[in-house]
């Protein structure tokens, strides 16, 4: 018996419990446990493979955790989390570099249309180009916002973003040409201060603006309706009130879009959506400038 135990050592490990091992040999015998210790089978010492976590610490698989967070979609307002902080920082840096180039170009056009009298007179006499640029802006904006392949396909996304920037810059410059030059400069400064303040607030606050995307969308639709009605009222008071509310709604959109880019809230943008992110921030800032110009500017 002793020779058989030495030739065929049992595949068991010692444990501190009191389980009795099953029959090991064909003759029905089993090895004697060492005093103070008992045998336990490997399947009892370690969980079965199907009971082990797959690839995510904490007892659940990555897919389950990912699904709980709301990820898995290809949309541009998902709750899909960045797996690495370096990815998020790179994404934010890319977005704000593109945005800076857009804003520098736009406000350069605004300055030219405001300071150069010949250009100012020409754009005011050729209003057809304004409506053409507005049509181009709407087409490109809706295409980039609704079609994933366009805003993710390089270099087509860069080209379309450039066309959108050019068209909106022409529109902003044309509108600014009807206002006093000093008013335009003051409104540019106010816009920069408002946008910087909103951005800094979104960086440090724990308040989640991304939860109120639906509210901002409803307010935007209501403003469009009241704005259409205000066209036929010709009331300065009504126009001023609508302009003020519109400015507040645009600031809310700027806060929402900023937190979508920064991440860490209920909703955040996918790391591949830097074109969409730059486009939304750019439109928010330019429209805030135009609203402030309409409220505070002198013709």
Coordinates of C-alpha atoms in Angstrom, one line a residue:
X1 CA 0.0 0.0 0.0
X2 CA 2.8 2.4 0.8
X3 CA 4.5 1.7 -2.5
X4 CA 1.3 2.4 -4.4
X5 CA 0.9 5.7 -2.6
X6 CA 4.4 6.8 -3.4
X7 CA 4.1 5.7 -7.1
X8 CA 0.9 7.6 -7.6
X9 CA 0.7 10.7 -5.4
X10 CA -2.8 12.0 -5.1
X11 CA -3.6 15.3 -6.9
X12 CA -5.0 17.0 -3.8
X13 CA -3.9 19.9 -1.7
X14 CA -4.0 20.5 2.0
X15 CA -6.6 22.8 3.4
X16 CA -7.7 23.9 6.8
X17 CA -11.3 22.4 6.5
X18 CA -12.4 18.9 7.5
X19 CA -13.5 17.4 4.2
X20 CA -12.8 13.7 3.6
X21 CA -11.3 12.8 0.2
X22 CA -13.1 10.3 -2.0
X23 CA -11.7 6.8 -2.9
X24 CA -8.6 7.3 -4.9
X25 CA -7.4 3.8 -5.7
X26 CA -9.0 0.9 -7.5
X27 CA -9.0 -1.3 -4.4
X28 CA -11.2 1.3 -2.5
X29 CA -8.4 2.6 -0.3
X30 CA -7.3 6.2 0.1
X31 CA -4.3 7.9 1.6
X32 CA -4.3 8.9 5.2
X33 CA -4.5 12.7 5.9
X34 CA -1.7 14.4 7.8
X35 CA -2.8 15.2 11.4
X36 CA -4.2 18.7 11.7
X37 CA -4.9 19.0 8.0
X38 CA -7.5 17.6 5.6
X39 CA -7.7 16.9 1.9
X40 CA -9.6 19.2 -0.5
X41 CA -10.1 18.8 -4.2
X42 CA -8.7 21.4 -6.6
X43 CA -12.3 22.1 -7.9
X44 CA -13.3 23.0 -4.3
X45 CA -10.2 25.1 -3.7
X46 CA -10.7 27.2 -6.9
X47 CA -13.9 28.4 -8.5
X48 CA -15.0 26.8 -11.7
X49 CA -14.0 28.7 -14.9
X50 CA -17.6 29.8 -15.5
X51 CA -17.7 31.3 -12.1
X52 CA -14.6 33.4 -12.5
X53 CA -14.8 37.0 -13.7
X54 CA -14.1 37.2 -17.4
X55 CA -12.0 40.3 -17.8
X56 CA -13.2 43.0 -15.5
X57 CA -12.4 43.3 -11.8
X58 CA -15.3 43.3 -9.4
X59 CA -17.1 40.1 -10.4
X60 CA -18.8 41.1 -13.6
X61 CA -17.6 41.0 -17.2
X62 CA -16.6 44.0 -19.2
X63 CA -19.6 43.8 -21.5
X64 CA -22.0 43.8 -18.5
X65 CA -20.3 46.8 -17.0
X66 CA -20.2 48.6 -20.3
X67 CA -23.9 47.9 -20.9
X68 CA -24.7 49.3 -17.5
X69 CA -22.9 52.5 -18.3
X70 CA -24.9 52.9 -21.5
X71 CA -22.1 52.4 -23.9
X72 CA -22.0 50.2 -27.0
X73 CA -23.5 52.7 -29.4
X74 CA -21.9 54.6 -32.2
X75 CA -23.8 57.9 -31.5
X76 CA -22.2 61.1 -30.5
X77 CA -23.9 61.6 -27.1
X78 CA -23.3 58.2 -25.6
X79 CA -22.1 57.4 -22.1
X80 CA -19.2 55.4 -23.5
X81 CA -16.3 55.9 -21.1
X82 CA -12.7 56.6 -22.1
X83 CA -10.6 53.7 -21.1
X84 CA -7.5 55.9 -20.6
X85 CA -7.2 59.4 -19.3
X86 CA -4.5 60.0 -22.0
X87 CA -7.1 59.3 -24.7
X88 CA -9.4 61.9 -23.2
X89 CA -6.7 64.5 -22.9
X90 CA -5.6 63.9 -26.5
X91 CA -9.3 64.2 -27.6
X92 CA -9.8 67.5 -25.7
X93 CA -6.6 68.9 -27.0
X94 CA -7.5 68.0 -30.6
X95 CA -10.9 69.6 -30.3
X96 CA -9.7 72.9 -28.9
X97 CA -6.9 73.2 -31.5
X98 CA -9.5 72.8 -34.3
X99 CA -11.8 75.2 -32.5
X100 CA -9.1 77.8 -32.1
X101 CA -8.3 77.8 -35.8
X102 CA -12.0 78.1 -36.6
X103 CA -12.5 81.1 -34.3
X104 CA -9.4 82.9 -35.4
X105 CA -10.5 82.6 -39.0
X106 CA -14.1 83.7 -38.3
X107 CA -13.2 86.8 -36.3
X108 CA -10.6 87.7 -38.9
X109 CA -13.4 87.7 -41.5
X110 CA -15.6 89.8 -39.1
X111 CA -12.8 92.3 -38.6
X112 CA -12.3 92.7 -42.4
X113 CA -16.0 93.1 -43.0
X114 CA -16.2 95.7 -40.3
X115 CA -13.1 97.7 -40.8
X116 CA -12.7 97.8 -44.6
X117 CA -15.3 100.1 -46.0
X118 CA -15.1 98.7 -49.5
X119 CA -15.7 95.2 -48.3
X120 CA -18.5 96.3 -46.0
X121 CA -20.3 98.1 -48.9
X122 CA -19.9 95.1 -51.3
X123 CA -21.4 92.5 -48.9
X124 CA -24.3 94.8 -48.1
X125 CA -25.1 95.3 -51.8
X126 CA -24.8 91.6 -52.6
X127 CA -27.1 90.0 -50.1
X128 CA -27.6 86.9 -52.3
X129 CA -24.2 85.6 -51.2
X130 CA -25.4 85.7 -47.6
X131 CA -28.5 83.5 -48.3
X132 CA -26.3 81.1 -50.4
X133 CA -23.8 80.8 -47.5
X134 CA -26.7 80.2 -45.1
X135 CA -28.0 77.3 -47.3
X136 CA -24.5 75.8 -47.6
X137 CA -24.1 76.0 -43.8
X138 CA -27.4 74.2 -43.1
X139 CA -26.6 71.4 -45.6
X140 CA -23.1 70.8 -44.3
X141 CA -24.2 71.0 -40.7
X142 CA -27.1 68.5 -41.1
X143 CA -24.8 66.2 -43.0
X144 CA -22.1 66.2 -40.4
X145 CA -24.6 65.9 -37.5
X146 CA -26.6 63.1 -39.0
X147 CA -24.1 60.9 -40.9
X148 CA -21.4 59.2 -38.9
X149 CA -19.3 58.2 -41.9
X150 CA -18.9 61.8 -43.1
X151 CA -17.6 63.2 -39.8
X152 CA -15.3 60.2 -39.2
X153 CA -13.8 59.8 -42.7
X154 CA -10.6 61.7 -43.1
X155 CA -9.9 64.0 -45.0
X156 CA -13.6 64.5 -46.0
X157 CA -14.6 65.5 -42.5
X158 CA -11.9 68.2 -42.4
X159 CA -13.0 69.5 -45.8
X160 CA -16.7 69.7 -44.8
X161 CA -15.8 71.4 -41.5
X162 CA -13.8 73.9 -43.5
X163 CA -16.8 74.6 -45.8
X164 CA -19.0 75.0 -42.7
X165 CA -16.5 77.4 -41.1
X166 CA -16.2 79.5 -44.3
X167 CA -20.0 79.8 -44.8
X168 CA -20.7 80.7 -41.1
X169 CA -17.8 83.2 -41.1
X170 CA -19.3 84.9 -44.2
X171 CA -22.7 85.1 -42.5
X172 CA -21.2 86.5 -39.3
X173 CA -19.1 89.0 -41.2
X174 CA -22.1 90.2 -43.2
X175 CA -24.2 90.7 -40.1
X176 CA -21.3 92.5 -38.3
X177 CA -21.0 94.9 -41.3
X178 CA -24.3 96.5 -40.4
X179 CA -23.1 97.4 -36.9
X180 CA -20.7 100.0 -35.6
X181 CA -17.1 98.9 -35.5
X182 CA -16.7 99.7 -31.8
X183 CA -19.8 97.7 -31.0
X184 CA -18.4 94.7 -32.8
X185 CA -15.2 94.8 -30.9
X186 CA -17.0 95.2 -27.6
X187 CA -19.3 92.2 -28.4
X188 CA -16.3 90.1 -29.4
X189 CA -14.8 90.8 -26.0
X190 CA -18.1 90.0 -24.2
X191 CA -18.4 86.8 -26.1
X192 CA -14.8 85.7 -25.2
X193 CA -15.5 86.5 -21.5
X194 CA -18.8 84.6 -21.4
X195 CA -17.3 81.5 -23.2
X196 CA -14.2 81.5 -21.0
X197 CA -16.4 81.8 -17.8
X198 CA -18.7 79.0 -18.9
X199 CA -15.8 76.7 -19.8
X200 CA -14.0 77.2 -16.4
X201 CA -17.3 76.7 -14.6
X202 CA -17.9 73.4 -16.4
X203 CA -14.4 72.2 -15.6
X204 CA -14.7 72.6 -11.9
X205 CA -18.4 72.1 -11.1
X206 CA -20.0 68.8 -10.1
X207 CA -23.3 69.8 -11.6
X208 CA -24.1 67.7 -14.7
X209 CA -25.5 69.8 -17.5
X210 CA -25.6 66.8 -19.9
X211 CA -28.7 65.5 -18.1
X212 CA -30.7 68.5 -19.5
X213 CA -30.1 67.9 -23.2
X214 CA -33.8 67.3 -23.7
X215 CA -34.7 70.5 -21.9
X216 CA -32.4 72.5 -24.0
X217 CA -33.8 71.0 -27.2
X218 CA -37.4 71.8 -26.2
X219 CA -36.4 75.4 -25.3
X220 CA -34.7 75.7 -28.6
X221 CA -37.8 74.6 -30.5
X222 CA -39.9 77.1 -28.5
X223 CA -37.5 79.9 -29.3
X224 CA -37.7 79.1 -33.0
X225 CA -41.5 79.3 -32.8
X226 CA -41.5 82.6 -30.9
X227 CA -38.8 84.0 -33.1
X228 CA -40.9 83.3 -36.2
X229 CA -43.9 85.0 -34.5
X230 CA -41.7 88.0 -33.5
X231 CA -41.0 88.7 -37.2
X232 CA -44.5 89.9 -37.6
X233 CA -44.7 91.9 -34.4
X234 CA -42.0 94.5 -35.0
X235 CA -41.7 95.2 -31.3
X236 CA -38.3 96.1 -29.9
X237 CA -39.3 94.9 -26.4
X238 CA -40.4 91.5 -27.7
X239 CA -37.2 91.2 -29.8
X240 CA -35.0 92.1 -26.8
X241 CA -36.7 89.6 -24.5
X242 CA -36.4 86.8 -27.1
X243 CA -32.8 87.7 -27.8
X244 CA -32.0 87.6 -24.0
X245 CA -33.7 84.2 -23.6
X246 CA -32.0 82.9 -26.8
X247 CA -28.6 84.0 -25.3
X248 CA -29.3 82.1 -22.1
X249 CA -30.3 78.9 -24.1
X250 CA -27.1 79.2 -26.2
X251 CA -25.0 79.5 -23.0
X252 CA -26.8 76.3 -21.7
X253 CA -25.9 74.5 -25.0
X254 CA -22.3 75.7 -24.6
X255 CA -22.2 74.2 -21.1
X256 CA -23.7 71.0 -22.3
X257 CA -21.4 70.6 -25.2
X258 CA -18.3 71.5 -23.1
X259 CA -19.2 68.8 -20.6
X260 CA -19.8 66.3 -23.4
X261 CA -16.2 66.9 -24.5
X262 CA -14.6 66.9 -21.0
X263 CA -16.4 63.7 -20.0
X264 CA -17.0 62.2 -16.6
X265 CA -20.8 63.0 -16.6
X266 CA -23.9 61.0 -17.5
X267 CA -23.2 61.5 -21.2
X268 CA -20.0 62.1 -23.1
X269 CA -18.7 62.1 -26.6
X270 CA -17.0 59.2 -28.3
X271 CA -13.2 59.8 -28.7
X272 CA -13.6 59.7 -32.5
X273 CA -16.0 62.6 -32.6
X274 CA -13.6 65.5 -32.4
X275 CA -15.0 67.0 -35.6
X276 CA -18.5 67.0 -34.3
X277 CA -17.3 68.3 -30.9
X278 CA -15.4 71.2 -32.5
X279 CA -18.3 72.0 -34.8
X280 CA -20.8 72.2 -31.9
X281 CA -18.6 74.4 -29.8
X282 CA -17.8 76.6 -32.8
X283 CA -21.5 77.1 -33.7
X284 CA -22.4 77.8 -30.0
X285 CA -19.7 80.5 -29.7
X286 CA -20.5 82.2 -33.0
X287 CA -24.2 82.3 -32.3
X288 CA -23.6 83.7 -28.9
X289 CA -21.6 86.5 -30.5
X290 CA -24.4 87.2 -33.0
X291 CA -27.0 87.3 -30.3
X292 CA -24.9 89.7 -28.1
X293 CA -24.3 91.8 -31.1
X294 CA -28.0 92.0 -31.8
X295 CA -28.8 93.0 -28.2
X296 CA -25.9 95.3 -27.4
X297 CA -24.7 96.5 -30.8
X298 CA -25.4 99.8 -32.4
X299 CA -26.3 100.0 -36.1

